[in-house]
CSV table of C-alpha atoms and ligand atoms in Angstrom, one decimal:
chain,number,residue,atom,x,y,z
A,141,MET,CA,33.9,-15.9,50.8
A,142,SER,CA,36.3,-13.7,52.6
A,143,LYS,CA,33.4,-11.6,53.6
A,144,LYS,CA,31.6,-14.3,55.1
A,145,ILE,CA,34.6,-15.6,57.0
A,146,PHE,CA,35.3,-12.3,58.4
A,147,ARG,CA,31.7,-11.9,59.6
A,148,SER,CA,31.7,-15.1,61.2
A,149,ILE,CA,34.9,-14.4,63.0
A,150,TRP,CA,34.1,-11.0,64.1
A,151,MET,CA,30.4,-12.2,65.2
A,152,VAL,CA,32.1,-14.9,67.5
A,153,SER,CA,34.8,-12.5,68.9
A,154,ALA,CA,31.9,-9.8,69.6
A,155,ALA,CA,30.0,-12.6,71.5
A,156,VAL,CA,32.7,-13.6,73.4
A,157,LEU,CA,33.6,-10.2,74.2
A,158,ILE,CA,30.0,-9.5,75.5
A,159,ALA,CA,30.0,-12.6,77.4
A,160,ALA,CA,33.5,-11.8,78.9
A,161,LEU,CA,32.4,-8.3,79.9
A,162,VAL,CA,29.0,-9.5,81.4
A,163,ILE,CA,31.0,-12.1,83.4
A,164,ILE,CA,33.6,-9.9,84.4
A,165,MET,CA,31.0,-7.0,85.7
A,166,ALA,CA,29.2,-9.6,87.8
A,167,ALA,CA,32.4,-11.0,89.5
A,168,LEU,CA,33.2,-7.2,89.9
A,169,TYR,CA,29.9,-6.3,91.5
A,170,ASP,CA,30.2,-9.1,93.7
A,171,TYR,CA,33.8,-8.3,94.5
A,172,VAL,CA,33.0,-4.8,95.4
A,173,ASP,CA,30.0,-5.9,97.5
A,174,SER,CA,31.8,-8.5,99.5
A,175,THR,CA,34.6,-6.0,100.3
A,176,GLN,CA,32.3,-3.2,101.4
A,177,ARG,CA,30.8,-5.8,103.7
A,178,GLU,CA,34.3,-6.4,105.3
A,179,GLN,CA,35.2,-3.2,105.5
A,180,LEU,CA,32.0,-2.3,107.3
A,181,VAL,CA,32.6,-5.1,109.7
A,182,ASP,CA,36.1,-4.1,110.5
A,183,GLU,CA,35.2,-0.3,110.8
A,184,THR,CA,32.3,-1.2,112.9
A,185,HIS,CA,34.8,-3.2,115.3
A,186,LEU,CA,37.1,-0.3,115.7
A,187,ALA,CA,34.6,2.0,116.3
A,188,SER,CA,33.1,-0.2,119.1
A,189,ARG,CA,36.3,-0.3,120.6
A,190,GLY,CA,36.4,3.9,120.4
A,191,VAL,CA,32.9,4.0,122.0
A,192,ALA,CA,33.7,1.5,124.7
A,193,LEU,CA,36.3,3.7,125.8
A,194,ASP,CA,35.2,7.4,125.3
A,195,GLY,CA,31.4,6.7,124.6
A,196,ALA,CA,29.5,9.6,122.6
A,197,THR,CA,32.6,11.7,122.5
A,198,TYR,CA,34.3,9.3,120.1
A,199,LEU,CA,31.5,9.4,118.0
A,200,LYS,CA,31.0,13.0,117.8
A,201,ASN,CA,34.7,13.5,116.8
A,202,LEU,CA,34.4,10.6,114.4
A,203,ASP,CA,33.7,12.7,111.1
A,204,SER,CA,32.2,10.2,108.5
A,205,ASP,CA,30.3,11.0,105.3
A,206,ASN,CA,30.3,7.5,103.9
A,207,TYR,CA,28.9,5.6,106.9
A,208,ARG,CA,26.0,6.2,109.3
A,209,ILE,CA,26.8,5.3,112.9
A,210,THR,CA,24.0,4.6,115.2
A,211,TRP,CA,24.5,3.9,118.9
A,212,ILE,CA,21.5,2.0,120.3
A,213,ALA,CA,21.2,1.2,124.2
A,214,LYS,CA,20.6,-1.9,125.6
A,215,ASP,CA,16.7,-1.5,125.8
A,216,GLY,CA,16.6,-0.4,121.8
A,217,LYS,CA,16.7,3.5,122.6
A,218,VAL,CA,18.8,5.4,120.1
A,219,LEU,CA,21.7,7.0,121.8
A,220,TYR,CA,23.4,8.8,119.0
A,221,ASP,CA,23.2,8.8,115.2
A,222,ASN,CA,25.6,10.8,113.0
A,223,ARG,CA,22.5,11.4,110.4
A,224,ALA,CA,19.3,12.0,112.5
A,225,ASP,CA,18.4,13.3,115.7
A,226,ALA,CA,18.5,10.6,118.2
A,227,THR,CA,15.6,11.8,120.5
A,228,GLY,CA,13.2,11.4,117.7
A,229,MET,CA,14.0,8.1,116.4
A,230,GLU,CA,11.9,5.2,117.2
A,231,ASN,CA,13.2,2.3,119.5
A,232,HIS,CA,15.4,-0.3,117.6
A,233,LYS,CA,15.2,-3.2,119.8
A,234,ASN,CA,13.4,-5.1,117.2
A,235,ARG,CA,15.8,-4.2,114.3
A,236,LYS,CA,17.3,-8.1,112.9
A,237,GLU,CA,21.1,-6.5,113.3
A,238,PHE,CA,20.3,-5.5,117.0
A,239,LYS,CA,19.0,-8.6,118.0
A,240,GLU,CA,21.5,-10.7,116.5
A,241,ALA,CA,24.3,-8.6,117.8
A,242,GLU,CA,22.5,-8.7,121.0
A,243,ALA,CA,22.3,-12.6,121.0
A,244,LYS,CA,25.7,-13.3,119.3
A,245,GLY,CA,27.8,-10.3,119.7
A,246,THR,CA,27.5,-9.2,116.1
A,247,GLY,CA,24.7,-8.9,113.6
A,248,GLU,CA,23.9,-8.2,110.2
A,249,SER,CA,21.1,-7.1,107.8
A,250,SER,CA,20.7,-5.5,104.6
A,251,ARG,CA,17.1,-3.5,103.5
A,252,TYR,CA,16.3,-2.1,100.5
A,253,SER,CA,15.0,1.5,100.2
A,254,SER,CA,12.7,1.6,97.1
A,255,THR,CA,12.2,5.3,97.7
A,256,LEU,CA,16.4,6.0,97.5
A,257,ASP,CA,16.6,2.9,95.1
A,258,VAL,CA,19.5,1.9,97.5
A,259,LYS,CA,20.4,-0.9,99.3
A,260,GLN,CA,21.4,-0.2,102.9
A,261,LEU,CA,23.7,-3.0,104.6
A,262,TYR,CA,24.0,-2.9,108.6
A,263,VAL,CA,26.6,-4.4,110.8
A,264,ALA,CA,26.1,-4.1,114.3
A,265,GLU,CA,28.3,-5.0,117.2
A,266,ARG,CA,27.6,-5.3,120.9
A,267,LEU,CA,29.7,-3.2,123.3
A,268,PRO,CA,30.9,-4.4,126.6
A,269,ASP,CA,28.0,-2.5,128.7
A,270,LYS,CA,25.4,-4.5,126.4
A,271,SER,CA,24.6,-1.4,124.0
A,272,VAL,CA,25.0,-1.6,120.4
A,273,LEU,CA,27.0,0.1,117.9
A,274,ARG,CA,25.5,-0.2,114.4
A,275,MET,CA,27.0,1.3,111.1
A,276,SER,CA,25.6,1.2,107.7
A,277,ILE,CA,26.5,2.0,104.2
A,278,ASP,CA,24.7,2.5,100.9
A,279,GLN,CA,25.0,-0.1,98.3
A,280,LYS,CA,24.7,1.2,95.0
A,281,PRO,CA,22.5,-1.0,92.7
A,282,VAL,CA,24.3,-2.7,89.7
A,283,TRP,CA,23.2,-0.2,87.1
A,284,MET,CA,24.7,2.8,89.0
A,285,VAL,CA,28.0,1.0,89.5
A,286,LEU,CA,28.0,0.2,85.6
A,287,LEU,CA,27.2,3.8,85.1
A,288,GLY,CA,30.0,4.6,87.1
A,289,ILE,CA,32.5,2.7,85.2
A,290,SER,CA,30.6,3.1,81.8
A,291,PRO,CA,33.5,5.3,80.5
A,292,SER,CA,36.0,2.6,80.9
A,293,ILE,CA,33.6,-0.1,79.8
A,294,ILE,CA,32.8,2.0,76.5
A,295,PHE,CA,36.5,2.5,75.7
A,296,VAL,CA,37.4,-1.1,76.3
A,297,ALA,CA,34.4,-2.4,74.3
A,298,VAL,CA,35.5,-0.1,71.4
A,299,PHE,CA,39.1,-0.9,71.5
A,300,ALA,CA,38.1,-4.6,71.7
A,301,ILE,CA,35.9,-4.3,68.7
A,302,LEU,CA,38.5,-2.6,66.7
A,303,ILE,CA,40.8,-4.9,67.5
A,304,SER,CA,38.7,-7.9,66.9
A,305,MET,CA,37.7,-6.3,63.7
A,306,TRP,CA,41.4,-6.1,62.4
A,307,LEU,CA,42.3,-9.5,63.6
A,308,ALA,CA,39.1,-11.0,61.8
A,309,SER,CA,39.9,-9.3,58.6
A,310,ARG,CA,43.7,-10.4,58.9
A,311,LEU,CA,42.4,-14.1,59.6
A,312,ALA,CA,39.8,-13.9,56.9
A,313,TRP,CA,42.8,-12.8,54.4
A,314,LYS,CA,45.0,-15.6,55.8
A,315,ILE,CA,42.3,-18.2,55.2
A,316,VAL,CA,41.3,-17.2,51.6
A,317,GLU,CA,44.7,-16.0,50.4
A,318,PRO,CA,46.2,-19.6,49.5
A,319,ILE,CA,42.9,-19.9,47.5
A,320,ASN,CA,42.9,-17.0,45.6
A,321,ASN,CA,46.9,-17.4,44.7
A,322,LEU,CA,45.9,-20.9,43.6
A,323,ASN,CA,46.6,-21.7,40.0
A,324,LEU,CA,43.4,-23.5,39.1
A,325,ASP,CA,45.5,-25.5,36.2
A,326,GLU,CA,47.8,-27.1,38.4
A,327,ALA,CA,45.6,-27.3,41.7
A,328,ILE,CA,45.8,-30.9,42.0
A,329,GLN,CA,49.3,-30.6,42.6
A,330,HIS,CA,48.5,-28.8,46.1
A,331,VAL,CA,45.5,-31.3,47.0
A,332,ASP,CA,47.7,-33.0,49.8
A,333,GLU,CA,49.0,-29.7,51.4
A,334,GLU,CA,47.8,-28.5,54.6
A,335,ASP,CA,46.3,-25.3,53.5
A,336,PHE,CA,44.1,-27.0,50.9
A,337,ARG,CA,42.8,-29.9,53.0
A,338,GLU,CA,39.5,-28.8,53.3
A,339,VAL,CA,38.8,-27.4,49.7
A,340,ALA,CA,40.6,-31.0,48.4
A,341,PRO,CA,37.3,-32.6,47.2
A,342,LEU,CA,36.5,-29.2,45.5
A,343,ILE,CA,40.1,-29.2,43.6
A,344,ARG,CA,39.4,-33.0,42.7
A,345,ARG,CA,36.1,-32.8,41.0
A,346,MET,CA,37.2,-29.2,39.3
A,347,THR,CA,40.5,-31.2,38.0
A,348,GLN,CA,38.3,-34.0,36.7
A,349,GLN,CA,35.8,-31.5,35.1
A,350,GLN,CA,38.8,-29.6,33.6
A,351,GLU,CA,40.1,-33.1,32.1
A,352,GLN,CA,36.6,-33.7,30.6
A,353,LEU,CA,36.4,-30.4,29.2
A,354,ARG,CA,40.0,-30.6,27.7
A,355,LYS,CA,38.9,-34.2,26.3
A,356,ASP,CA,35.5,-32.7,25.1
A,357,ARG,CA,37.3,-29.7,23.5
A,358,ASP,CA,39.8,-32.1,21.7
A,359,GLU,CA,37.1,-34.4,20.4
A,360,ILE,CA,35.1,-31.6,19.0
A,361,ALA,CA,38.0,-30.1,17.4
A,362,LYS,CA,39.0,-33.5,16.0
A,363,SER,CA,35.6,-33.8,14.7
A,364,ALA,CA,35.6,-30.6,13.1
A,365,GLN,CA,38.8,-31.3,11.5
A,366,ILE,CA,37.5,-34.7,10.1
A,367,ARG,CA,34.4,-33.0,8.9
A,368,GLN,CA,36.4,-30.3,7.0
A,369,GLU,CA,38.7,-32.7,5.6
A,370,PHE,CA,35.7,-34.8,4.4
A,371,THR,CA,33.8,-32.0,2.9
A,372,ALA,CA,37.2,-30.9,0.9
A,373,ASN,CA,37.4,-34.2,-0.2
A,374,VAL,CA,33.9,-34.7,-1.1
A,375,SER,CA,34.0,-31.6,-3.1
A,376,HIS,CA,37.3,-32.5,-4.8
A,377,GLU,CA,36.0,-36.0,-5.7
A,378,LEU,CA,32.8,-34.2,-7.2
A,379,LYS,CA,34.6,-31.9,-9.0
A,380,THR,CA,36.7,-34.4,-11.2
A,381,PRO,CA,33.6,-36.2,-12.8
A,382,LEU,CA,31.8,-32.9,-13.3
A,383,HIS,CA,34.7,-31.4,-15.2
A,384,ALA,CA,34.8,-34.3,-17.5
A,385,ILE,CA,31.4,-34.2,-18.0
A,386,SER,CA,31.4,-30.5,-18.9
A,387,GLY,CA,34.4,-31.2,-21.2
A,388,TYR,CA,32.5,-34.0,-23.0
A,389,ALA,CA,29.6,-31.6,-23.3
A,390,GLU,CA,31.4,-29.1,-24.7
A,391,LEU,CA,33.2,-31.3,-27.4
A,392,LEU,CA,29.7,-32.3,-28.3
A,393,GLU,CA,28.2,-28.8,-28.4
A,394,ASN,CA,31.0,-27.5,-30.8
A,395,GLY,CA,30.3,-30.4,-33.2
A,396,ILE,CA,34.0,-31.5,-33.2
A,397,VAL,CA,33.0,-35.2,-32.1
A,398,LYS,CA,32.9,-37.2,-34.8
A,399,ASP,CA,29.1,-39.2,-35.5
A,400,GLU,CA,30.7,-42.6,-34.5
A,401,ASP,CA,32.3,-40.9,-31.5
A,402,ILE,CA,29.0,-39.4,-30.1
A,403,LYS,CA,27.9,-42.8,-28.5
A,404,PRO,CA,31.0,-43.5,-26.6
A,405,PHE,CA,31.2,-39.6,-25.5
A,406,ALA,CA,27.7,-40.1,-24.4
A,407,GLY,CA,28.5,-43.2,-22.4
A,408,LYS,CA,31.5,-41.6,-20.8
A,409,ILE,CA,29.1,-38.8,-19.6
A,410,ARG,CA,26.6,-41.3,-18.3
A,411,LYS,CA,29.4,-43.4,-16.2
A,412,GLU,CA,30.7,-40.0,-14.9
A,413,SER,CA,27.3,-38.9,-13.8
A,414,LEU,CA,26.9,-42.3,-12.3
A,415,ARG,CA,29.9,-42.0,-10.3
A,416,MET,CA,28.9,-38.7,-9.0
A,417,ALA,CA,25.2,-39.9,-8.0
A,418,LYS,CA,27.1,-43.1,-6.4
A,419,LEU,CA,29.6,-40.5,-4.3
A,420,VAL,CA,26.3,-38.3,-3.3
A,421,GLU,CA,24.5,-41.3,-2.2
A,422,ASP,CA,27.3,-42.9,-0.3
A,423,THR,CA,28.1,-39.5,1.2
A,424,ILE,CA,24.5,-39.1,2.4
A,425,GLY,CA,24.5,-42.8,3.8
A,426,LEU,CA,28.0,-42.0,5.8
A,427,SER,CA,26.5,-38.9,7.2
A,428,LYS,CA,23.5,-40.7,8.4
A,429,LEU,CA,25.7,-43.5,10.3
A,430,ASP,CA,27.9,-40.6,11.6
A,431,SER,CA,25.1,-39.1,13.3
A,432,GLY,CA,24.4,-42.5,14.9
A,433,ALA,CA,21.9,-44.0,12.8
A,434,LYS,CA,19.2,-42.4,14.9
A,435,GLU,CA,16.3,-42.2,12.6
A,436,MET,CA,17.0,-45.8,11.3
A,437,LYS,CA,14.7,-48.5,12.8
A,438,TRP,CA,16.2,-51.6,14.9
A,439,GLU,CA,14.3,-54.8,13.7
A,440,ASP,CA,14.6,-58.6,14.2
A,441,VAL,CA,15.8,-59.6,10.8
A,442,ASP,CA,17.3,-62.7,8.9
A,443,LEU,CA,20.8,-61.9,7.8
A,444,TYR,CA,20.7,-64.5,5.6
A,445,THR,CA,17.6,-63.1,3.8
A,446,ILE,CA,19.3,-59.7,3.6
A,447,ALA,CA,22.4,-61.1,1.9
A,448,GLU,CA,20.5,-63.3,-0.3
A,449,ASN,CA,18.9,-59.9,-1.7
A,450,ALA,CA,22.5,-57.9,-1.9
A,451,VAL,CA,23.8,-60.8,-3.9
A,452,ASP,CA,20.9,-60.8,-6.2
A,453,CYS,CA,21.3,-57.2,-6.7
A,454,LEU,CA,24.9,-57.9,-7.8
A,455,GLU,CA,24.3,-60.6,-10.3
A,456,ILE,CA,24.2,-58.4,-13.2
A,457,PRO,CA,27.4,-56.5,-12.4
A,458,ALA,CA,29.1,-59.5,-11.3
A,459,GLU,CA,28.2,-61.0,-14.8
A,460,ASP,CA,29.4,-57.9,-16.6
A,461,ALA,CA,32.9,-58.5,-14.8
A,462,GLY,CA,32.6,-62.0,-15.8
A,463,VAL,CA,33.1,-63.1,-12.2
A,464,SER,CA,30.6,-65.6,-10.6
A,465,ILE,CA,29.1,-64.7,-7.3
A,466,SER,CA,27.5,-67.1,-4.9
A,467,LEU,CA,26.0,-67.3,-1.1
A,468,ASP,CA,25.7,-70.5,1.2
A,469,GLY,CA,25.1,-70.8,4.8
A,470,GLU,CA,21.9,-70.7,7.1
A,471,SER,CA,19.3,-68.6,8.5
A,472,CYS,CA,20.8,-66.0,10.8
A,473,PRO,CA,18.4,-64.1,13.1
A,474,LEU,CA,19.6,-60.9,14.2
A,475,TYR,CA,18.6,-57.4,15.8
A,476,GLY,CA,19.6,-54.9,13.5
A,477,ILE,CA,19.1,-52.0,11.0
A,478,PRO,CA,18.1,-53.7,7.6
A,479,GLU,CA,19.7,-51.0,5.4
A,480,THR,CA,22.9,-50.8,7.1
A,481,LEU,CA,23.1,-54.9,7.3
A,482,TYR,CA,22.5,-54.8,3.4
A,483,SER,CA,25.2,-52.0,2.9
A,484,ILE,CA,27.6,-54.2,4.7
A,485,VAL,CA,27.1,-57.3,2.5
A,486,TYR,CA,26.6,-55.3,-0.7
A,487,ASN,CA,29.7,-53.3,-0.2
A,488,LEU,CA,31.7,-56.2,0.6
A,489,CYS,CA,30.5,-58.3,-2.1
A,490,GLU,CA,30.9,-55.5,-4.8
A,491,ASN,CA,34.3,-54.9,-3.8
A,492,GLY,CA,34.9,-58.6,-4.3
A,493,ILE,CA,33.6,-58.1,-8.0
A,494,LYS,CA,35.4,-54.8,-8.6
A,495,TYR,CA,38.9,-55.9,-7.6
A,496,ASN,CA,38.6,-59.2,-9.2
A,497,HIS,CA,39.7,-60.8,-12.7
A,498,PRO,CA,37.3,-61.9,-15.5
A,499,GLY,CA,36.9,-65.7,-14.4
A,500,GLY,CA,37.5,-65.0,-10.9
A,501,TYR,CA,34.8,-65.5,-7.9
A,502,VAL,CA,33.1,-64.0,-5.1
A,503,HIS,CA,31.8,-66.2,-2.5
A,504,ALA,CA,29.8,-65.2,0.8
A,505,ARG,CA,28.8,-67.5,3.6
A,506,LEU,CA,26.7,-67.1,6.8
A,507,GLU,CA,27.2,-69.2,9.9
A,508,ASN,CA,25.0,-69.0,12.8
A,509,GLY,CA,27.5,-69.9,15.7
A,510,THR,CA,26.8,-70.0,19.3
A,511,ASP,CA,28.3,-66.8,20.2
A,512,HIS,CA,28.4,-65.1,16.7
A,513,ILE,CA,27.1,-64.8,13.4
A,514,THR,CA,29.9,-64.9,11.0
A,515,LEU,CA,29.6,-63.7,7.6
A,516,THR,CA,32.9,-64.3,5.2
A,517,VAL,CA,33.4,-62.9,1.8
A,518,GLN,CA,36.0,-64.6,0.0
A,519,ASP,CA,37.1,-63.6,-3.4
A,520,SER,CA,40.0,-64.5,-5.7
A,521,GLY,CA,40.8,-60.9,-6.6
A,522,VAL,CA,43.7,-58.8,-6.7
A,523,GLY,CA,44.3,-59.1,-3.2
A,524,ILE,CA,45.3,-56.0,-0.7
A,525,PRO,CA,49.1,-55.4,0.5
A,526,LYS,CA,49.8,-55.8,4.1
A,527,GLU,CA,50.6,-52.2,4.7
A,528,ASP,CA,47.2,-51.2,3.2
A,529,GLN,CA,45.1,-53.6,5.1
A,530,ASP,CA,44.6,-51.2,8.2
A,531,ARG,CA,43.8,-48.1,5.8
A,532,ILE,CA,41.5,-49.5,3.4
A,533,PHE,CA,38.5,-48.5,6.1
A,534,GLU,CA,39.8,-44.8,6.1
A,535,ARG,CA,37.5,-42.1,3.9
A,536,PHE,CA,38.7,-42.0,0.4
A,537,TYR,CA,41.6,-44.4,1.0
A,538,ARG,CA,42.3,-46.5,-2.3
A,539,VAL,CA,44.9,-48.8,-2.7
A,540,ASP,CA,45.0,-48.4,-6.5
A,541,LYS,CA,43.2,-45.0,-7.2
A,542,SER,CA,42.8,-45.4,-11.1
A,543,ARG,CA,41.5,-48.8,-10.8
A,544,SER,CA,39.1,-47.9,-8.2
A,545,LYS,CA,37.8,-45.1,-10.3
A,546,GLU,CA,37.8,-47.1,-13.4
A,547,VAL,CA,35.3,-49.3,-11.8
A,548,GLY,CA,33.3,-46.8,-10.3
A,549,GLY,CA,34.6,-46.6,-6.7
A,550,THR,CA,34.1,-43.7,-4.7
A,551,GLY,CA,36.7,-44.6,-1.8
A,552,LEU,CA,33.6,-44.7,0.7
A,553,GLY,CA,32.3,-48.2,0.5
A,554,LEU,CA,34.6,-49.7,3.5
A,555,SER,CA,34.2,-46.6,5.5
A,556,ILE,CA,30.3,-47.3,5.4
A,557,VAL,CA,31.0,-51.0,6.4
A,558,LYS,CA,33.2,-49.8,9.3
A,559,HIS,CA,30.3,-47.5,10.5
A,560,ALA,CA,27.7,-50.1,10.1
A,561,LEU,CA,29.7,-52.7,11.9
A,562,LEU,CA,30.3,-50.0,14.9
A,563,ILE,CA,26.6,-49.7,15.4
A,564,HIS,CA,26.2,-53.4,15.5
A,565,ASN,CA,29.1,-53.9,17.8
A,566,ALA,CA,30.4,-56.2,15.0
A,567,THR,CA,34.0,-56.7,14.1
A,568,ILE,CA,35.7,-57.3,10.9
A,569,GLN,CA,39.0,-59.1,10.0
A,570,VAL,CA,41.1,-58.7,6.8
A,571,ASP,CA,42.9,-61.6,5.2
A,572,SER,CA,44.4,-61.1,1.9
A,573,GLU,CA,47.4,-61.9,-0.3
A,574,PRO,CA,48.0,-59.6,-3.4
A,575,GLY,CA,47.3,-61.7,-6.5
A,576,LYS,CA,45.6,-64.3,-4.8
A,577,GLY,CA,42.8,-62.8,-3.1
A,578,THR,CA,40.7,-61.3,-0.1
A,579,CYS,CA,38.6,-62.6,2.6
A,580,PHE,CA,36.7,-60.6,4.8
A,581,THR,CA,35.1,-62.1,8.1
A,582,VAL,CA,32.6,-60.1,10.1
A,583,ARG,CA,31.6,-61.3,13.5
A,584,PHE,CA,28.0,-60.2,14.9
A,585,PRO,CA,27.9,-60.8,18.8
A,586,LYS,CA,24.8,-63.0,19.4
A,587,GLY,CA,23.9,-60.5,22.4
A,588,ASN,CA,22.2,-58.5,19.8
A,589,LEU,CA,19.7,-61.2,19.2
A,590,GLY,CA,16.0,-59.9,20.0
A,591,GLU,CA,17.3,-56.9,22.4
B,208,ADP,P1,36.0,-48.1,-3.5
B,208,ADP,O1,34.9,-47.3,-3.7
B,208,ADP,O2,37.6,-47.3,-3.7
B,208,ADP,O3,36.1,-49.2,-3.7
B,208,ADP,P2,36.3,-49.0,-0.6
B,208,ADP,O4,36.3,-48.2,0.8
B,208,ADP,O5,35.2,-49.9,-0.8
B,208,ADP,O6,36.4,-47.8,-1.7
B,208,ADP,O7,37.6,-49.5,-0.5
B,208,ADP,C1,38.6,-48.9,-0.4
B,208,ADP,C2,40.1,-49.6,-1.3
B,208,ADP,O8,40.2,-50.9,-0.5
B,208,ADP,C3,39.8,-49.8,-2.4
B,208,ADP,O9,39.9,-48.6,-3.3
B,208,ADP,C4,40.5,-51.0,-2.8
B,208,ADP,O10,41.9,-50.5,-3.3
B,208,ADP,C5,40.9,-51.9,-1.8
B,208,ADP,N1,39.8,-52.9,-1.5
B,208,ADP,C6,38.5,-53.0,-1.1
B,208,ADP,N2,38.0,-53.9,-1.1
B,208,ADP,C7,39.1,-55.1,-1.9
B,208,ADP,C8,38.7,-56.4,-2.2
B,208,ADP,N3,38.1,-57.2,-2.1
B,208,ADP,N4,40.1,-56.7,-2.9
B,208,ADP,C9,41.1,-55.7,-3.1
B,208,ADP,N5,41.0,-54.7,-2.8
B,208,ADP,C10,40.1,-54.0,-2.1
């Protein structure tokens, strides 16, 4: 950038310099030209006086190399010429300057001699005896004048070029110096300063991008940390049932277990394997939702039908737990991903069964409102303490760890629900009182309908 600025400034000053030189030289030439003419007029006037008094004698004594002096008689005959033999010269009565002087007292003319490449300027003055004195000088052409003063011109030009180079480099440096010294991390603080007015939009844009980059970086770091924690948790959660299984298997292998205990041991092994399978299944489901459920298909569905299926599937576990499960409500058409909608109803109802007492109930209800479709899952279970209600949607968060494990929980059910709701733009509300029961209220905005 500084090179570009330097080049621009230098080129401008060089152009100005050349233009100034041309103008000055033209003016100079013009000045020299008119001064020469005035001098010639004065000289001719003075010499005329001399000739009027002394005649040819005066002229012969007049020693002049610069001027050509010609004395012309009244009839045009040349009486005297300091550069040629007067007798051999032709009659001058038709010369312009002679005719003018004859008529008006003074005359002037200029003629160009191509053989000598000079312009001759003639000035003539009429004497009292009607003869005419004519003086002339050679006027050098422009190029000769320039040639004469060329050493000075070259000196001035070189000097000016050097000065302009030095000034241009200083100026370029002065312009870019504040930018070079700008701390890019704090650039926005200087945006209103005089030095940065032109680059202010650039600074603003850069700061915005820096901010965005910082946010992106933080987000990437955060999600990397979440992923790392999740992996660690999954490994830990898998390790426990695995150790249990291998422990039971070892006991069976060594024949330590009594015959009547073999069945319960096998049952324990089966339960732990089911827990592992569920954990793997939930992890896969969650990671699908994490990546935005891209490969999942959106469809027009009836949430009531989906809920019916989920509740049907939970009939047996509910019966095993001595809990009654029911669903009522109306048809609720919705545009969504069927399997994730299913997992919402399933997980909420399953939790209602898992964290309940024998003889308790789980009741799901669907309402097709004007703005929202509302799903409520009410149970008569153990309830959730106030301080835990916000945290139950975190991965692997359990209010009562041993109870969760006892009932085959993975700690991921509500995380899956949260993600599935997020994808559908839905909200969830928890109303719970320990010992009395819990009610989850899910609201799907109607905007999703038929999108
Ligand atoms: P889990 O697989 O342990 O059930 P969830 O993510 O589904 O994991 O639930 C997290 C925790 O929230 C559970 O361990 C439980 O303590 C609590 N919880 C969830 N639903 C209910 C409910 N309906 N009643 C009481 N506690 C619940």
